[in-house]
CSV table of C-alpha atoms in Angstrom, one decimal:
chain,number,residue,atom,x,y,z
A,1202,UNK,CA,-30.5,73.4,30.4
A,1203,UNK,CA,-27.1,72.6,31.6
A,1204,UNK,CA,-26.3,76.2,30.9
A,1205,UNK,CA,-28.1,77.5,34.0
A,1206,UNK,CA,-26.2,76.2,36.9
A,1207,UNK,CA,-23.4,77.5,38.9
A,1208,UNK,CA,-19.6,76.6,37.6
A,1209,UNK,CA,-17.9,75.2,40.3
A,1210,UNK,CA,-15.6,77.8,42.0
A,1211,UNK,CA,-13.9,78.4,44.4
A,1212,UNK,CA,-13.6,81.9,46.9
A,1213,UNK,CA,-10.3,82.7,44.9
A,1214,UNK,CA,-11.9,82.4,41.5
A,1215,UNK,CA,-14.4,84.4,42.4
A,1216,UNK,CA,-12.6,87.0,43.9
A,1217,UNK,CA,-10.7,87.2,40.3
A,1218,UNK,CA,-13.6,87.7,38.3
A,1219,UNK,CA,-14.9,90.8,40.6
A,1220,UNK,CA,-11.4,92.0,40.1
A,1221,UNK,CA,-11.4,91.7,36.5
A,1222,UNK,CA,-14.8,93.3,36.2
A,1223,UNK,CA,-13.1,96.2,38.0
A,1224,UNK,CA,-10.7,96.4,36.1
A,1225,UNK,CA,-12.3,96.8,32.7
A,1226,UNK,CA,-14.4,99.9,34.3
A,1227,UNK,CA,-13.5,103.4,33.1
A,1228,UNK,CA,-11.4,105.4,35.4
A,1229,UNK,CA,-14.1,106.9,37.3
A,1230,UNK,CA,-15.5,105.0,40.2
A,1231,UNK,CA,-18.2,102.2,38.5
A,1232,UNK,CA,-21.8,102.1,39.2
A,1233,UNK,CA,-23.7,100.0,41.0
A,1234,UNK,CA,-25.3,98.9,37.6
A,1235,UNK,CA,-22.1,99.1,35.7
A,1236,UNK,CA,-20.4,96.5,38.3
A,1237,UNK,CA,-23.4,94.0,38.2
A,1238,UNK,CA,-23.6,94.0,34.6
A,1239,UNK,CA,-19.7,93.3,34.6
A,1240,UNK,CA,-19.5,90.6,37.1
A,1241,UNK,CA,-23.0,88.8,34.6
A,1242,UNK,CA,-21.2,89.0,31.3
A,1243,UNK,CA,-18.1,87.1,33.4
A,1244,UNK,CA,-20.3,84.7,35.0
A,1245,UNK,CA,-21.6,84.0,31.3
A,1246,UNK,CA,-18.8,83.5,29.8
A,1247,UNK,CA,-17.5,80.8,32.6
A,1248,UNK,CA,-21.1,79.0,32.1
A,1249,UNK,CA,-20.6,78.7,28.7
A,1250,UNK,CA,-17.5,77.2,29.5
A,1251,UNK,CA,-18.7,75.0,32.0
A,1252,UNK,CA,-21.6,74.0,29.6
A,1253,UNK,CA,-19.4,73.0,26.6
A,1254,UNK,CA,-16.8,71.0,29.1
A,1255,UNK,CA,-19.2,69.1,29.8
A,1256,UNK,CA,-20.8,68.8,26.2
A,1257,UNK,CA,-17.6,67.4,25.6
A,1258,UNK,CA,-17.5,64.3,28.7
A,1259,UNK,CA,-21.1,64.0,27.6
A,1260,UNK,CA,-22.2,63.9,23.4
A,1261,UNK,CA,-25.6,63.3,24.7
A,1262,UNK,CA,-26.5,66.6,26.5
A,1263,UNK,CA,-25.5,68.4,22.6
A,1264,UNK,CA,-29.1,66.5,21.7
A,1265,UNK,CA,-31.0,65.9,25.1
A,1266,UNK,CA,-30.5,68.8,28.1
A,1267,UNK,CA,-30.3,67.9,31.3
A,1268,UNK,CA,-33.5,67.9,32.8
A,1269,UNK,CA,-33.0,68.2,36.6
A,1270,UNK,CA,-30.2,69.6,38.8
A,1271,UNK,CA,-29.9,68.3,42.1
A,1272,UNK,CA,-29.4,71.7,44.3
A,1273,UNK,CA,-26.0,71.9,46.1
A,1274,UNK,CA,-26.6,72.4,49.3
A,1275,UNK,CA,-22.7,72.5,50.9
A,1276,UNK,CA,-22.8,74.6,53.9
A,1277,UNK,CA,-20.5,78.3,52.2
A,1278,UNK,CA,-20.3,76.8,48.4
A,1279,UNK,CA,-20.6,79.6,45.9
A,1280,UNK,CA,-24.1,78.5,45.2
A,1281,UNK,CA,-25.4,78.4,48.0
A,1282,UNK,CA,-24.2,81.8,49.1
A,1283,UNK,CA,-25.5,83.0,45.5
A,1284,UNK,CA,-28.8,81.9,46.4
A,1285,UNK,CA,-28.7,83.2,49.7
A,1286,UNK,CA,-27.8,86.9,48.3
A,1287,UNK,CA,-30.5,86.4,45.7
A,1288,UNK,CA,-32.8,85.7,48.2
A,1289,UNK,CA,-31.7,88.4,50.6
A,1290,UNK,CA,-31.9,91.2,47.4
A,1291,UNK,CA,-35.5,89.9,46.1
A,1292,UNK,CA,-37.2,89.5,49.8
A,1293,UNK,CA,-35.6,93.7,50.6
A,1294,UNK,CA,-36.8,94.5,47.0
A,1295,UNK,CA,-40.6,92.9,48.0
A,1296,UNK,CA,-40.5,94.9,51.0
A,1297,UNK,CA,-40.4,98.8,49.7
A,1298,UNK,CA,-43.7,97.8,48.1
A,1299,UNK,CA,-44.8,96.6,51.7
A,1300,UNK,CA,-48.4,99.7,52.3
A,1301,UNK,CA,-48.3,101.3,55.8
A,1302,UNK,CA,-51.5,102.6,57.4
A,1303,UNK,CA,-50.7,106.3,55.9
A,1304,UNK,CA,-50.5,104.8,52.5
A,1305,UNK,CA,-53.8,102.9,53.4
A,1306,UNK,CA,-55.2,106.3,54.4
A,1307,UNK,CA,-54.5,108.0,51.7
A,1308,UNK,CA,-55.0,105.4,49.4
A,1309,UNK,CA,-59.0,105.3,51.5
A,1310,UNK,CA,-58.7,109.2,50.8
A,1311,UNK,CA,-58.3,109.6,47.4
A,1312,UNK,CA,-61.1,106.8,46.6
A,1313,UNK,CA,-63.2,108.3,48.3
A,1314,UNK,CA,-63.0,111.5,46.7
A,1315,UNK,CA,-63.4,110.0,43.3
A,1316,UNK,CA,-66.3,107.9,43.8
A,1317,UNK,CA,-69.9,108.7,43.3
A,1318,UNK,CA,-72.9,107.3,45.1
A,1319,UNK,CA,-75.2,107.5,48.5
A,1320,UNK,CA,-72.9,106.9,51.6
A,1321,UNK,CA,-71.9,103.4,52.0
A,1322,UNK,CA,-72.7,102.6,48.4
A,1323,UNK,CA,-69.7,104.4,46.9
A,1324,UNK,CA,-68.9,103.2,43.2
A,1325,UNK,CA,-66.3,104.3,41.0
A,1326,UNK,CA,-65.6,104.1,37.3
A,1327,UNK,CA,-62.5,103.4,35.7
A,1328,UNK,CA,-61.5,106.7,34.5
A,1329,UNK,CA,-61.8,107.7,38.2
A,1330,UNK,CA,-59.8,104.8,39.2
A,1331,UNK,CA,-56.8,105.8,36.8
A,1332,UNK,CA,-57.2,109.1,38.1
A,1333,UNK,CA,-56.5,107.7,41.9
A,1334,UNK,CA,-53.3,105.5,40.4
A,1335,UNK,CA,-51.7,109.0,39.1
A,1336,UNK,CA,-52.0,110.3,42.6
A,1337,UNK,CA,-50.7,107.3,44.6
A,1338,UNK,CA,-47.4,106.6,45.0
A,1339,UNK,CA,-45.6,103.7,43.0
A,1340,UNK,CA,-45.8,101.0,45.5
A,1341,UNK,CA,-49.8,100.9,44.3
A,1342,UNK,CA,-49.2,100.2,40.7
A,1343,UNK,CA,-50.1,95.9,41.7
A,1344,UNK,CA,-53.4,96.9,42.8
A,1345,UNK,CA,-54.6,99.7,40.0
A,1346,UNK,CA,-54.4,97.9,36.7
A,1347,UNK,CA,-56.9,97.0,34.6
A,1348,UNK,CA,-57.1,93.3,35.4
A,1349,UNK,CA,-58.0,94.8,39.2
A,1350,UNK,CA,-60.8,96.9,37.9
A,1351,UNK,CA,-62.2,93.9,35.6
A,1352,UNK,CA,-62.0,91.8,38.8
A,1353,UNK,CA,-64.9,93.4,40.5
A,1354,UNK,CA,-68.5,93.4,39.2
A,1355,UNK,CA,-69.6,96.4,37.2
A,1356,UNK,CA,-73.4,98.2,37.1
A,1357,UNK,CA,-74.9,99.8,33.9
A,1358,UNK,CA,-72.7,102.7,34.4
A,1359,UNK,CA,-69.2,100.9,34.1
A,1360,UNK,CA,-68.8,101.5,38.1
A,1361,UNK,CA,-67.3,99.0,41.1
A,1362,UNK,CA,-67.9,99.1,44.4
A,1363,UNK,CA,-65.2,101.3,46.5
A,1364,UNK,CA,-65.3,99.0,49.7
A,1365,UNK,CA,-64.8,95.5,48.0
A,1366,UNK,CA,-61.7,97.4,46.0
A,1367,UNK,CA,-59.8,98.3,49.6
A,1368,UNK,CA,-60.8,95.3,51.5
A,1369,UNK,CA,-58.5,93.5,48.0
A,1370,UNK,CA,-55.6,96.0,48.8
A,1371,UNK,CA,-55.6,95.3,52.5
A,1372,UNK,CA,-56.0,91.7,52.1
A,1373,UNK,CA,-53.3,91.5,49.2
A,1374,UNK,CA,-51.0,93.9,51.4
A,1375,UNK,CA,-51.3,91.7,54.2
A,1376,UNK,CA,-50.7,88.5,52.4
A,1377,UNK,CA,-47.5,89.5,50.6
A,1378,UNK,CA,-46.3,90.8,54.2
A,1379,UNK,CA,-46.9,87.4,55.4
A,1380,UNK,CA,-44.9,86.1,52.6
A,1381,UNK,CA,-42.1,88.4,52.6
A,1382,UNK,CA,-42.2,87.4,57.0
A,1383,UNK,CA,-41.9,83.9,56.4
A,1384,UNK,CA,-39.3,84.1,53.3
A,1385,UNK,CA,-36.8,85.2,55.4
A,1386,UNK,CA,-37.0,81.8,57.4
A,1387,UNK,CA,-36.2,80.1,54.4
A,1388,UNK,CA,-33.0,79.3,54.8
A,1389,UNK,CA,-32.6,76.7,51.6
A,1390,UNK,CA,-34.9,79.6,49.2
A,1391,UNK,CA,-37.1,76.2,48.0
A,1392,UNK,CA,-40.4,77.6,49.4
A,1393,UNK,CA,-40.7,75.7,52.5
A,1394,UNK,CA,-40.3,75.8,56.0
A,1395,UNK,CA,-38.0,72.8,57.8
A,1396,UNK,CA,-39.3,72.6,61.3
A,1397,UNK,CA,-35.5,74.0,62.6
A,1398,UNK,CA,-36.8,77.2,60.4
A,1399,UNK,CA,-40.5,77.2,62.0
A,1400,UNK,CA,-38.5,77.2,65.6
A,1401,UNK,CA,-36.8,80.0,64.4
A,1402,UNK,CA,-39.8,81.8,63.6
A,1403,UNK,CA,-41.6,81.1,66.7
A,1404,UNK,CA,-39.0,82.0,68.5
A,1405,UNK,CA,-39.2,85.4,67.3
A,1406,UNK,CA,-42.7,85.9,67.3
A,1407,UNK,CA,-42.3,84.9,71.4
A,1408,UNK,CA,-40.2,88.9,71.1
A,1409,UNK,CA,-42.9,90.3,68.9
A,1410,UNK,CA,-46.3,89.2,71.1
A,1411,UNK,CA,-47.0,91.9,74.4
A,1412,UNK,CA,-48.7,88.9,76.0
A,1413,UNK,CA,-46.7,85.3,75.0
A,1414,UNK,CA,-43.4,87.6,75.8
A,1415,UNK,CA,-44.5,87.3,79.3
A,1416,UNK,CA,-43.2,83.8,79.3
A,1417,UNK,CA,-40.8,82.2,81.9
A,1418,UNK,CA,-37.7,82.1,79.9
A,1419,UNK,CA,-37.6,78.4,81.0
A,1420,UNK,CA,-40.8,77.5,79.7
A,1421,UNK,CA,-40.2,79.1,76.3
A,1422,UNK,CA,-38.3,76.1,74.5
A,1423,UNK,CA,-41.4,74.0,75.9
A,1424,UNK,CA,-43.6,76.4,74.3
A,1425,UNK,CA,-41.4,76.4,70.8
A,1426,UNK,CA,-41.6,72.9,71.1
A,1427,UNK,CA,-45.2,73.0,71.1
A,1428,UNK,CA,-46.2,75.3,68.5
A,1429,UNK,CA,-43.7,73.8,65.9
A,1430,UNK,CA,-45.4,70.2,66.5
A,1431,UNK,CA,-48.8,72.1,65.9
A,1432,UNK,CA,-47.7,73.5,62.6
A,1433,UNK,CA,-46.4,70.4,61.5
A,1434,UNK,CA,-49.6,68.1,62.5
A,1435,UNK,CA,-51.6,70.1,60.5
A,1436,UNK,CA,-49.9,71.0,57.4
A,1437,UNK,CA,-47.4,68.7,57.1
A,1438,UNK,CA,-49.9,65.6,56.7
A,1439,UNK,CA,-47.1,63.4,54.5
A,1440,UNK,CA,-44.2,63.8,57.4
A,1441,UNK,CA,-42.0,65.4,55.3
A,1442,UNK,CA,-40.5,67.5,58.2
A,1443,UNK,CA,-41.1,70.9,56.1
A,1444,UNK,CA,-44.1,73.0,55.4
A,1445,UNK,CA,-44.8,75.0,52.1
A,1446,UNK,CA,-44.8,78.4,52.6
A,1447,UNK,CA,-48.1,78.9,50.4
A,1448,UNK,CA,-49.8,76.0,52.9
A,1449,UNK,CA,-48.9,78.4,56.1
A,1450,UNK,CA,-50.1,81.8,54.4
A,1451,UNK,CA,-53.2,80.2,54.1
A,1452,UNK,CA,-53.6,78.6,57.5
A,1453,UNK,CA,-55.6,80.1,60.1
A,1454,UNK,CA,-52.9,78.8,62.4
A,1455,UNK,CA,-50.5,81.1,61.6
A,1456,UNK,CA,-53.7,84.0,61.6
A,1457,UNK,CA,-53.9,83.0,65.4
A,1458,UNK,CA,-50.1,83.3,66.2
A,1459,UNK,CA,-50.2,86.7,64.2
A,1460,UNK,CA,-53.1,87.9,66.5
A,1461,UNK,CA,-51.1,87.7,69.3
A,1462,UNK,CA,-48.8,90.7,68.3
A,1463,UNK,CA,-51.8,92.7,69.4
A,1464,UNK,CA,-52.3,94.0,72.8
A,1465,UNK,CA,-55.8,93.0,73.0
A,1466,UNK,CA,-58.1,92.4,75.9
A,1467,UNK,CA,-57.8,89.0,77.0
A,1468,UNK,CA,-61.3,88.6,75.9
A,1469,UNK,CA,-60.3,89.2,72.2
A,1470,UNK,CA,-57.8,85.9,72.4
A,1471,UNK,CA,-60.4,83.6,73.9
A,1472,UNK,CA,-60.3,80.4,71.6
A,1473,UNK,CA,-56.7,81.1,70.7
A,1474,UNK,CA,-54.6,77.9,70.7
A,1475,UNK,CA,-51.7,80.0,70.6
């Protein structure tokens, strides 16, 4: 509705309603929450003030909300910076719940010791697999919930499998890491990838590979160059000049250029375009 967008205004207005949310705070020193919860009821209350202006140069929109809002783009508008710290807080948030090999370990650990079975046959039954969740830390409650269990196929007993249960949290974990990687590229938050963003990315992953590193620094913008104009032949078939982000996290284009972070034998990297 036309409730949802952001007022127009400026630095100076802004900097008055973070004042006044101040100031309404007890003496003591305000919270984190306390200040965010502030600084939203203002921001409400000058939305529903924008809203009804406009109600008023428009009858209509009282009947029929607006259906679409072009996004405003304007290099440091208040928007745009909002939806640049939005993106910022939800992309940090994503990581904490990012598993590192210890929490895979343990994780391995724990299933193991609940399961029942001949080696390499391992099952486990759900009361068993709630008793793993209480042990894990929080970061695991995605990947033990009832829809998880259901996922897998069951024997006469109730049981799953153990292996096809951690190959899912290693896959899952890896894809939402690929995610969260490519997120921060997106400058505009709209779930794409503009080929000045995929340079950027490439760029970086030049620093992050032992053996593309190795590059002349003269031959690395040739090399950018390249890889962004592979990208784009592949997954952007309309020549749009962007990518979706969901397209490249299922590519196994961006697989290869991940490989290359590993210091593998050469022989591991045969058939790598990258």
């Amino acid at each position: 509705g036309s409730g949802d967008r952001m007022p127009l205004i400026s630095r100076d207005q802004l900097a008055d309603v973070l004042i006044d949310a101040l100031q309404k705070m007890p003496g003591r020193p305000p919270s984190e929450e306390e200040f965010e919860r502030g600084v939203d009821e203002k921001c409400v209350e000058l939305w529903t003030k924008d809203r009804k202006e406009e109600e008023e140069r428009q009858p209509t929109l009282k009947a029929i909300p607006r259906l679409f809002w072009k996004r405003d783009f304007t290099p440091n508008s208040i928007a745009e910076q909002t939806r640049r710290e939005a993106r910022i807080r939800l992309l940090k948030r994503q990581e904490t719940v990012l598993l590192e090999q210890t929490d895979l370990e343990l994780c391995h650990s724990l299933v193991l010791q609940n399961a029942t079975g001949t080696p390499g046959h391992e099952r486990i039954n759900y009361d068993a697999f709630c008793q793993v969740r209480s042990q894990l830390p929080e970061k695991f409650e995605l990947y033990f919930t009832p829809k998880v269990f259901l996922h897998f196929s069951r024997d006469a007993e109730g049981r799953i499998p153990i292996l096809p249960l951690y190959q899912f949290i290693v896959c899952r974990d890896a894809l939402l890491r690929k995610r969260i990687t490519l997120g921060w590229y997106d400058y505009t938050g709209a779930g794409f990838l503009r080929e000045s963003d995929l340079e950027n990315f490439v760029q970086d992953e030049i620093s992050n590979s032992p053996i593309i590193s190795q590059l002349e620094k003269s031959f690395q913008t040739f090399y950018v160059c390249t890889a962004v104009r592979m990208f784009l032949f592949f997954l952007d078939p309309s020549r749009r000049g962007k990518i979706r982000i969901k397209d490249l996290i299922k590519s196994p284009i961006l697989d290869d250029l991940l490989a290359l972070r590993q210091a593998l034998p050469e022989e591991e990297h045969i058939g790598n375009w990258f």
